[in-house]
Tab-separated table of C-alpha atoms and ligand atoms in Angstrom:
chain	number	residue	atom	x	y	z
A	24	MET	CA	13.746	10.294	6.277
A	25	PRO	CA	12.101	13.493	5.034
A	26	SER	CA	13.876	16.705	5.925
A	27	LYS	CA	12.092	18.508	8.755
A	28	ALA	CA	13.844	21.756	7.860
A	29	ALA	CA	12.067	24.548	6.021
A	30	ARG	CA	12.307	24.400	2.254
A	31	PRO	CA	15.733	25.773	1.282
A	32	SER	CA	15.864	28.644	-1.201
A	33	ASP	CA	16.528	26.681	-4.357
A	34	ALA	CA	15.218	27.748	-7.763
A	35	GLY	CA	14.574	24.126	-8.666
A	36	LEU	CA	11.725	21.743	-7.875
A	37	ILE	CA	13.018	19.822	-4.888
A	38	ASP	CA	11.321	17.694	-2.263
A	39	ARG	CA	11.984	16.769	1.360
A	40	PHE	CA	13.724	13.529	0.317
A	41	GLY	CA	16.346	15.358	-1.700
A	42	ARG	CA	14.889	14.510	-5.119
A	43	ARG	CA	14.881	17.141	-7.870
A	44	ALA	CA	12.293	17.216	-10.644
A	45	THR	CA	13.765	17.854	-14.091
A	46	ASP	CA	11.156	15.936	-16.114
A	47	LEU	CA	7.794	17.648	-16.703
A	48	ARG	CA	4.796	15.654	-17.887
A	49	VAL	CA	2.120	17.864	-19.474
A	50	SER	CA	-1.387	16.525	-19.998
A	51	LEU	CA	-2.681	18.641	-22.887
A	52	ILE	CA	-6.273	17.361	-22.892
A	53	ASP	CA	-8.414	14.847	-20.980
A	54	LYS	CA	-10.407	13.693	-24.016
A	55	CYS	CA	-9.479	10.526	-25.903
A	56	ASN	CA	-10.659	8.830	-29.088
A	57	LEU	CA	-10.254	5.342	-27.641
A	58	ARG	CA	-12.057	3.710	-24.704
A	59	CYS	CA	-9.471	1.336	-23.260
A	60	THR	CA	-11.220	-0.910	-20.745
A	61	TYR	CA	-8.598	-0.385	-18.027
A	62	CYS	CA	-8.643	3.399	-18.471
A	63	MET	CA	-12.213	4.592	-18.970
A	64	PRO	CA	-15.842	3.470	-19.328
A	65	ALA	CA	-17.411	2.942	-22.772
A	66	GLU	CA	-19.337	6.222	-22.539
A	67	GLY	CA	-16.179	8.177	-21.772
A	68	LEU	CA	-15.881	10.627	-18.859
A	69	PRO	CA	-17.269	14.119	-18.166
A	70	TRP	CA	-14.771	16.074	-20.265
A	71	LEU	CA	-13.307	19.424	-19.278
A	72	SER	CA	-14.991	22.385	-20.955
A	73	ARG	CA	-12.973	24.680	-23.233
A	74	SER	CA	-12.733	27.332	-20.480
A	75	GLU	CA	-11.570	24.767	-17.925
A	76	LEU	CA	-8.771	23.642	-20.254
A	77	LEU	CA	-5.563	25.647	-20.237
A	78	SER	CA	-5.268	27.650	-23.438
A	79	GLY	CA	-2.208	27.346	-25.683
A	80	PRO	CA	-0.643	30.612	-24.409
A	81	GLU	CA	-1.291	29.556	-20.764
A	82	LEU	CA	0.366	26.181	-21.344
A	83	ILE	CA	3.345	27.788	-23.054
A	84	ARG	CA	3.741	30.272	-20.191
A	85	LEU	CA	3.745	27.519	-17.562
A	86	ILE	CA	6.191	25.361	-19.545
A	87	THR	CA	8.421	28.420	-19.998
A	88	ILE	CA	8.452	29.103	-16.244
A	89	ALA	CA	9.314	25.453	-15.569
A	90	VAL	CA	12.180	25.334	-18.095
A	91	ARG	CA	13.567	28.867	-17.667
A	92	ASP	CA	13.191	29.281	-13.879
A	93	MET	CA	13.050	25.815	-12.304
A	94	GLY	CA	15.505	23.623	-14.225
A	95	ILE	CA	13.099	21.402	-16.151
A	96	ALA	CA	15.176	19.693	-18.866
A	97	GLU	CA	12.639	17.252	-20.318
A	98	VAL	CA	9.033	17.824	-21.345
A	99	ARG	CA	6.713	14.927	-22.231
A	100	PHE	CA	3.291	15.705	-23.727
A	101	THR	CA	0.454	13.346	-22.862
A	102	GLY	CA	-3.345	13.390	-22.489
A	103	GLY	CA	-6.030	11.820	-22.740
A	104	GLU	CA	-4.913	11.835	-26.358
A	105	PRO	CA	-2.560	14.785	-27.119
A	106	LEU	CA	-2.993	14.545	-30.920
A	107	LEU	CA	-6.593	15.723	-30.392
A	108	ARG	CA	-5.300	19.174	-29.448
A	109	GLN	CA	-5.570	21.443	-32.497
A	110	ASP	CA	-2.806	23.805	-31.334
A	111	LEU	CA	-0.333	20.992	-30.588
A	112	PRO	CA	2.186	22.090	-33.301
A	113	GLU	CA	2.264	25.639	-31.851
A	114	ILE	CA	2.814	24.309	-28.326
A	115	LEU	CA	5.614	22.005	-29.524
A	116	ALA	CA	7.285	24.757	-31.572
A	117	ALA	CA	7.194	27.220	-28.661
A	118	THR	CA	8.647	24.614	-26.303
A	119	ALA	CA	11.401	23.724	-28.784
A	120	LYS	CA	12.418	27.402	-28.963
A	121	LEU	CA	12.955	27.703	-25.208
A	122	ASN	CA	16.436	28.386	-23.918
A	123	PRO	CA	17.831	26.000	-22.768
A	124	ALA	CA	15.811	23.832	-25.176
A	125	PRO	CA	14.275	20.913	-23.266
A	126	GLU	CA	14.211	17.379	-24.637
A	127	MET	CA	10.683	16.870	-25.966
A	128	SER	CA	8.679	13.681	-26.298
A	129	LEU	CA	5.045	12.692	-26.645
A	130	THR	CA	2.878	9.705	-25.747
A	131	THR	CA	-0.024	8.936	-28.100
A	132	ASN	CA	-2.441	6.136	-28.951
A	133	GLY	CA	-1.340	6.579	-32.574
A	134	ILE	CA	-4.836	6.654	-34.066
A	135	THR	CA	-4.233	9.823	-36.140
A	136	LEU	CA	-0.422	9.710	-36.107
A	137	ALA	CA	-0.058	8.720	-39.772
A	138	LYS	CA	-1.609	12.069	-40.765
A	139	GLN	CA	0.223	14.189	-38.171
A	140	ALA	CA	3.751	12.713	-37.912
A	141	ALA	CA	5.359	15.097	-40.402
A	142	ASP	CA	3.817	18.164	-38.715
A	143	LEU	CA	5.038	16.987	-35.304
A	144	VAL	CA	8.580	16.674	-36.638
A	145	ALA	CA	8.356	20.073	-38.335
A	146	ALA	CA	7.315	21.538	-34.965
A	147	GLY	CA	10.447	20.132	-33.334
A	148	LEU	CA	9.422	16.756	-31.898
A	149	THR	CA	12.237	14.159	-32.077
A	150	ARG	CA	10.942	11.087	-30.258
A	151	ILE	CA	7.588	9.431	-29.549
A	152	ASN	CA	5.868	6.704	-27.534
A	153	VAL	CA	2.859	4.893	-28.976
A	154	SER	CA	0.523	2.802	-26.817
A	155	LEU	CA	-0.192	-0.633	-28.320
A	156	ASP	CA	-1.378	-3.594	-26.221
A	157	THR	CA	-2.021	-6.217	-28.904
A	158	LEU	CA	-1.283	-7.143	-32.524
A	159	ARG	CA	-4.617	-8.917	-32.919
A	160	GLN	CA	-7.460	-6.917	-34.514
A	161	ASP	CA	-10.182	-8.662	-32.508
A	162	ARG	CA	-8.390	-8.053	-29.225
A	163	PHE	CA	-7.639	-4.447	-30.127
A	164	ALA	CA	-11.349	-3.861	-30.719
A	165	GLU	CA	-12.177	-5.627	-27.438
A	166	LEU	CA	-9.540	-3.749	-25.382
A	167	THR	CA	-10.128	-0.262	-26.852
A	168	ARG	CA	-13.761	-0.568	-27.961
A	169	ARG	CA	-12.632	0.778	-31.371
A	170	ASP	CA	-11.584	-1.221	-34.452
A	171	ARG	CA	-8.508	0.926	-35.243
A	172	LEU	CA	-5.463	-1.377	-35.057
A	173	ALA	CA	-4.536	-0.699	-38.694
A	174	ASP	CA	-4.406	3.046	-37.977
A	175	VAL	CA	-1.994	2.535	-35.077
A	176	LEU	CA	0.277	0.294	-37.161
A	177	SER	CA	0.401	2.813	-40.010
A	178	GLY	CA	0.932	5.572	-37.444
A	179	LEU	CA	3.985	3.755	-36.081
A	180	LYS	CA	5.428	3.368	-39.575
A	181	ALA	CA	4.728	7.033	-40.394
A	182	ALA	CA	6.492	8.132	-37.192
A	183	LYS	CA	9.588	6.158	-38.152
A	184	ASP	CA	9.491	7.324	-41.757
A	185	ALA	CA	9.172	10.945	-40.586
A	186	GLY	CA	12.451	10.551	-38.668
A	187	LEU	CA	11.191	10.298	-35.101
A	188	SER	CA	13.717	8.297	-33.063
A	189	PRO	CA	13.386	6.374	-30.914
A	190	VAL	CA	9.875	5.219	-31.644
A	191	LYS	CA	8.822	3.404	-28.504
A	192	VAL	CA	5.844	1.114	-27.992
A	193	ASN	CA	4.147	1.103	-24.556
A	194	THR	CA	2.240	-2.085	-23.705
A	195	VAL	CA	-0.008	-2.940	-20.752
A	196	LEU	CA	-0.700	-6.664	-20.256
A	197	LEU	CA	-3.899	-7.942	-18.659
A	198	ARG	CA	-4.296	-11.494	-17.346
A	199	GLY	CA	-6.360	-13.699	-19.631
A	200	ILE	CA	-6.686	-11.000	-22.306
A	201	ASN	CA	-3.344	-10.234	-24.000
A	202	ASP	CA	-0.786	-11.777	-21.642
A	203	ASP	CA	0.086	-14.454	-24.237
A	204	GLU	CA	1.459	-11.816	-26.645
A	205	PRO	CA	4.691	-10.440	-25.054
A	206	ALA	CA	7.027	-12.436	-27.294
A	207	ASP	CA	4.993	-11.635	-30.433
A	208	LEU	CA	5.020	-7.921	-29.562
A	209	LEU	CA	8.775	-7.991	-28.980
A	210	GLU	CA	9.372	-9.798	-32.268
A	211	PHE	CA	7.204	-7.222	-34.072
A	212	CYS	CA	9.105	-4.311	-32.496
A	213	LEU	CA	12.549	-5.794	-33.182
A	214	GLU	CA	11.616	-6.413	-36.833
A	215	ASN	CA	10.386	-2.820	-37.263
A	216	GLY	CA	13.002	-1.002	-35.207
A	217	TYR	CA	10.663	0.067	-32.401
A	218	GLN	CA	11.684	-0.036	-28.700
A	219	LEU	CA	9.176	-1.993	-26.617
A	220	ARG	CA	8.298	-1.046	-23.040
A	221	PHE	CA	5.913	-3.112	-20.914
A	222	ILE	CA	4.118	-1.216	-18.121
A	223	GLU	CA	2.683	-2.967	-15.060
A	224	GLN	CA	-0.973	-1.945	-14.814
A	225	MET	CA	-1.402	0.666	-12.057
A	226	PRO	CA	-4.441	1.507	-9.891
A	227	LEU	CA	-5.477	4.679	-11.719
A	228	ASP	CA	-8.760	3.722	-13.403
A	229	PRO	CA	-11.854	5.928	-12.825
A	230	GLN	CA	-13.925	2.972	-11.611
A	231	HIS	CA	-11.333	2.123	-8.890
A	232	GLY	CA	-11.593	-1.478	-10.030
A	233	TRP	CA	-7.861	-2.275	-10.163
A	234	ASP	CA	-7.174	-5.854	-9.086
A	235	ARG	CA	-3.559	-6.749	-8.303
A	236	THR	CA	-4.182	-10.380	-9.309
A	237	GLN	CA	-5.101	-9.231	-12.833
A	238	MET	CA	-1.806	-7.368	-13.216
A	239	ILE	CA	1.012	-9.161	-15.057
A	240	THR	CA	4.189	-8.627	-13.038
A	241	GLU	CA	7.699	-7.893	-14.290
A	242	THR	CA	8.768	-11.434	-13.365
A	243	GLU	CA	5.928	-12.952	-15.388
A	244	ILE	CA	6.689	-10.708	-18.378
A	245	LEU	CA	10.360	-11.717	-18.374
A	246	ASP	CA	9.445	-15.406	-18.037
A	247	ARG	CA	7.162	-15.151	-21.067
A	248	LEU	CA	9.830	-13.363	-23.128
A	249	ARG	CA	12.480	-15.909	-22.168
A	250	THR	CA	10.455	-18.629	-23.891
A	251	ARG	CA	11.684	-17.124	-27.200
A	252	PHE	CA	14.537	-14.692	-26.412
A	253	GLN	CA	17.698	-14.485	-24.347
A	254	LEU	CA	17.659	-11.461	-22.046
A	255	ALA	CA	20.680	-9.868	-20.349
A	256	PRO	CA	20.657	-6.812	-18.063
A	257	HIS	CA	21.390	-3.652	-20.060
A	258	PRO	CA	24.949	-2.433	-19.336
A	259	GLU	CA	23.957	1.226	-19.120
A	260	ASP	CA	22.928	2.636	-15.734
A	261	ARG	CA	19.191	3.208	-15.512
A	262	GLY	CA	19.453	6.570	-13.755
A	263	SER	CA	15.979	7.966	-13.060
A	264	ALA	CA	14.427	6.344	-16.123
A	265	PRO	CA	11.226	4.438	-15.238
A	266	ALA	CA	12.065	1.422	-17.424
A	267	GLN	CA	14.470	-1.343	-16.410
A	268	ARG	CA	16.069	-2.505	-19.702
A	269	TRP	CA	17.429	-5.773	-21.093
A	270	LEU	CA	19.505	-6.608	-24.150
A	271	VAL	CA	17.669	-9.072	-26.386
A	272	ASP	CA	19.699	-11.950	-27.836
A	273	GLY	CA	22.942	-10.065	-27.121
A	274	GLY	CA	21.628	-6.761	-28.557
A	275	PRO	CA	21.451	-4.217	-30.045
A	276	GLY	CA	17.699	-4.768	-29.616
A	277	THR	CA	16.369	-3.993	-26.163
A	278	VAL	CA	13.182	-4.406	-24.168
A	279	GLY	CA	12.085	-2.542	-21.060
A	280	VAL	CA	9.702	-3.083	-18.178
A	281	ILE	CA	8.220	-0.248	-16.091
A	282	SER	CA	7.424	-2.162	-12.913
A	283	SER	CA	5.921	0.600	-10.788
A	284	VAL	CA	4.024	-1.820	-8.557
A	285	THR	CA	6.398	-4.738	-7.930
A	286	GLU	CA	9.724	-2.836	-8.252
A	287	PRO	CA	8.902	0.787	-7.379
A	288	PHE	CA	11.484	3.383	-8.522
A	289	CYS	CA	10.132	6.322	-6.550
A	290	ALA	CA	13.434	6.907	-4.702
A	291	SER	CA	14.958	8.302	-7.893
A	292	CYS	CA	11.802	9.970	-9.239
A	293	ASP	CA	12.495	13.223	-11.129
A	294	ARG	CA	8.960	13.923	-12.354
A	295	THR	CA	6.417	16.676	-11.876
A	296	ARG	CA	3.065	16.839	-13.675
A	297	LEU	CA	0.854	19.581	-15.083
A	298	THR	CA	-2.753	18.637	-15.785
A	299	ALA	CA	-4.865	19.934	-18.681
A	300	ASP	CA	-6.937	22.040	-16.256
A	301	GLY	CA	-3.888	23.695	-14.747
A	302	THR	CA	-3.024	21.886	-11.528
A	303	VAL	CA	0.405	20.546	-10.611
A	304	ARG	CA	0.835	17.083	-9.114
A	305	ASN	CA	4.122	15.977	-7.544
A	306	CYS	CA	3.270	12.309	-8.138
A	307	LEU	CA	0.928	10.193	-10.251
A	308	PHE	CA	-0.606	8.999	-6.962
A	309	ALA	CA	-0.604	12.332	-5.118
A	310	GLN	CA	-3.667	12.805	-2.910
A	311	THR	CA	-3.402	16.593	-3.210
A	312	GLU	CA	-2.648	18.984	-6.088
A	313	THR	CA	-2.006	22.714	-6.433
A	314	ASP	CA	-4.070	24.919	-8.740
A	315	LEU	CA	-2.068	27.237	-10.990
A	316	ARG	CA	-4.871	28.137	-13.424
A	317	GLY	CA	-6.665	30.362	-10.897
A	318	PRO	CA	-3.565	32.425	-9.968
A	319	LEU	CA	-2.549	32.484	-13.653
A	320	ARG	CA	-5.900	33.970	-14.680
A	321	SER	CA	-5.989	36.417	-11.792
A	322	GLY	CA	-2.704	38.123	-12.600
A	323	ALA	CA	-0.067	36.215	-10.646
A	324	THR	CA	3.532	36.881	-11.704
A	325	ASP	CA	5.826	34.175	-13.048
A	326	ALA	CA	7.729	34.278	-9.754
A	327	GLU	CA	4.509	33.707	-7.768
A	328	ILE	CA	3.513	30.810	-10.007
A	329	ALA	CA	6.963	29.249	-9.608
A	330	GLU	CA	6.732	29.544	-5.819
A	331	LEU	CA	3.382	27.723	-5.785
A	332	TRP	CA	4.905	24.977	-7.928
A	333	ARG	CA	7.950	24.654	-5.648
A	334	GLY	CA	5.670	24.471	-2.619
A	335	ASN	CA	3.752	21.604	-4.228
A	336	MET	CA	6.930	19.662	-4.990
A	337	TRP	CA	8.285	20.094	-1.431
A	338	GLN	CA	5.273	18.135	-0.138
A	339	LYS	CA	5.978	15.106	-2.338
A	340	ALA	CA	5.615	11.765	-0.537
A	341	ALA	CA	8.436	9.237	-0.476
A	342	GLY	CA	6.587	6.980	-2.908
A	343	HIS	CA	3.236	5.904	-4.361
A	344	GLY	CA	2.263	3.715	-1.409
A	345	ILE	CA	0.482	1.153	-3.612
A	346	ASN	CA	1.949	-1.681	-1.538
A	347	ASP	CA	0.984	-0.052	1.762
A	348	ARG	CA	-2.022	-1.377	3.747
A	349	ASP	CA	-3.627	2.086	3.836
A	350	PHE	CA	-3.112	2.857	0.122
A	351	ALA	CA	-5.833	5.071	-1.322
A	352	GLN	CA	-6.211	5.502	-5.076
A	353	PRO	CA	-6.255	9.189	-6.114
A	354	GLU	CA	-9.599	10.649	-7.254
A	355	ARG	CA	-8.195	11.929	-10.510
A	356	PRO	CA	-7.985	9.100	-13.101
A	357	MET	CA	-4.980	8.391	-15.327
A	358	SER	CA	-6.706	9.913	-18.376
A	359	ALA	CA	-6.792	13.275	-16.577
A	360	ILE	CA	-3.213	13.051	-15.271
A	361	GLY	CA	-1.282	11.649	-18.227
A	362	GLY	CA	1.578	9.080	-18.233
B	6	SF4	S1	4.688	6.791	-8.403
B	6	SF4	FE1	5.049	8.941	-7.995
B	6	SF4	S2	6.974	9.049	-6.882
B	6	SF4	FE2	6.819	7.035	-7.763
B	6	SF4	S3	7.908	7.163	-9.685
B	6	SF4	FE3	5.758	7.551	-10.161
B	6	SF4	S4	5.478	9.770	-10.015
B	6	SF4	FE4	7.445	9.253	-9.044
């Protein structure tokens, strides 16, 4: 049950269910250079203008407040497509210099990763997630409306060669489109030393067209993998990590499934999100958000900004509510929230 008491004076980001956010997801930009069918329409979306976007110094200030004053220990950079941000190396380098230094990671579609991997490492990045839903060129072009599979594959290799570790692959399966590829994708990742994570498709598309029957569930994913591999529960405790993991053929290879819909993990959620236009969201599916850009640009102190952020977190709901009868999809689409 949520605490009815007033928010206790705690420097951290806590909510009424006793959870504490230590993992900050930062959406650096809403723009993307792919048009994945389950994420956005072919024509794209009305992008944020340059003045609506947080500037590099504004982003660095907010990340600093989160790490220095509110106990954030992990920072993941997302988008849209974060590699489209010109000042990404500066933002990474400034975050890496923070004390205590947070663990940094980034989620990308990999399209321009082959060219940028070395710069990301030089700026302090150590690990990366690359979205890849198919190994077939025709399907890639159908799913993303761009014929760029080769670029993603060379991006993955460049990330590994540049020393990023782990290099994870995030895959979304859609019924009747790529749901016959789980075992092929796992084989590909095991052969190349990438860690594969399947993600159940979530209702976060701008068209609000999500159809539960089109989603491939965790159970179905595991059944498809077991046609070629032996899977055993991973011995390590999952903690607050979104992915449930399995050892493949006795290990050391692993595979993970992020089953937000069929096996929600909200009870141990430790995430808070900052959007590219400067609002904080206490959940991917939050119906409300708190603007920090306005106060930031009108002279608020770091302490005032932190208080607004804490107030937002205190209102966090118990969970996403996707399986509730009265579930309502948030207005803001995934591409403007970030993974
Ligand atoms: S749906 Fe919301 S509460 Fe649940 S794990 Fe994701 S961000 Fe956390």
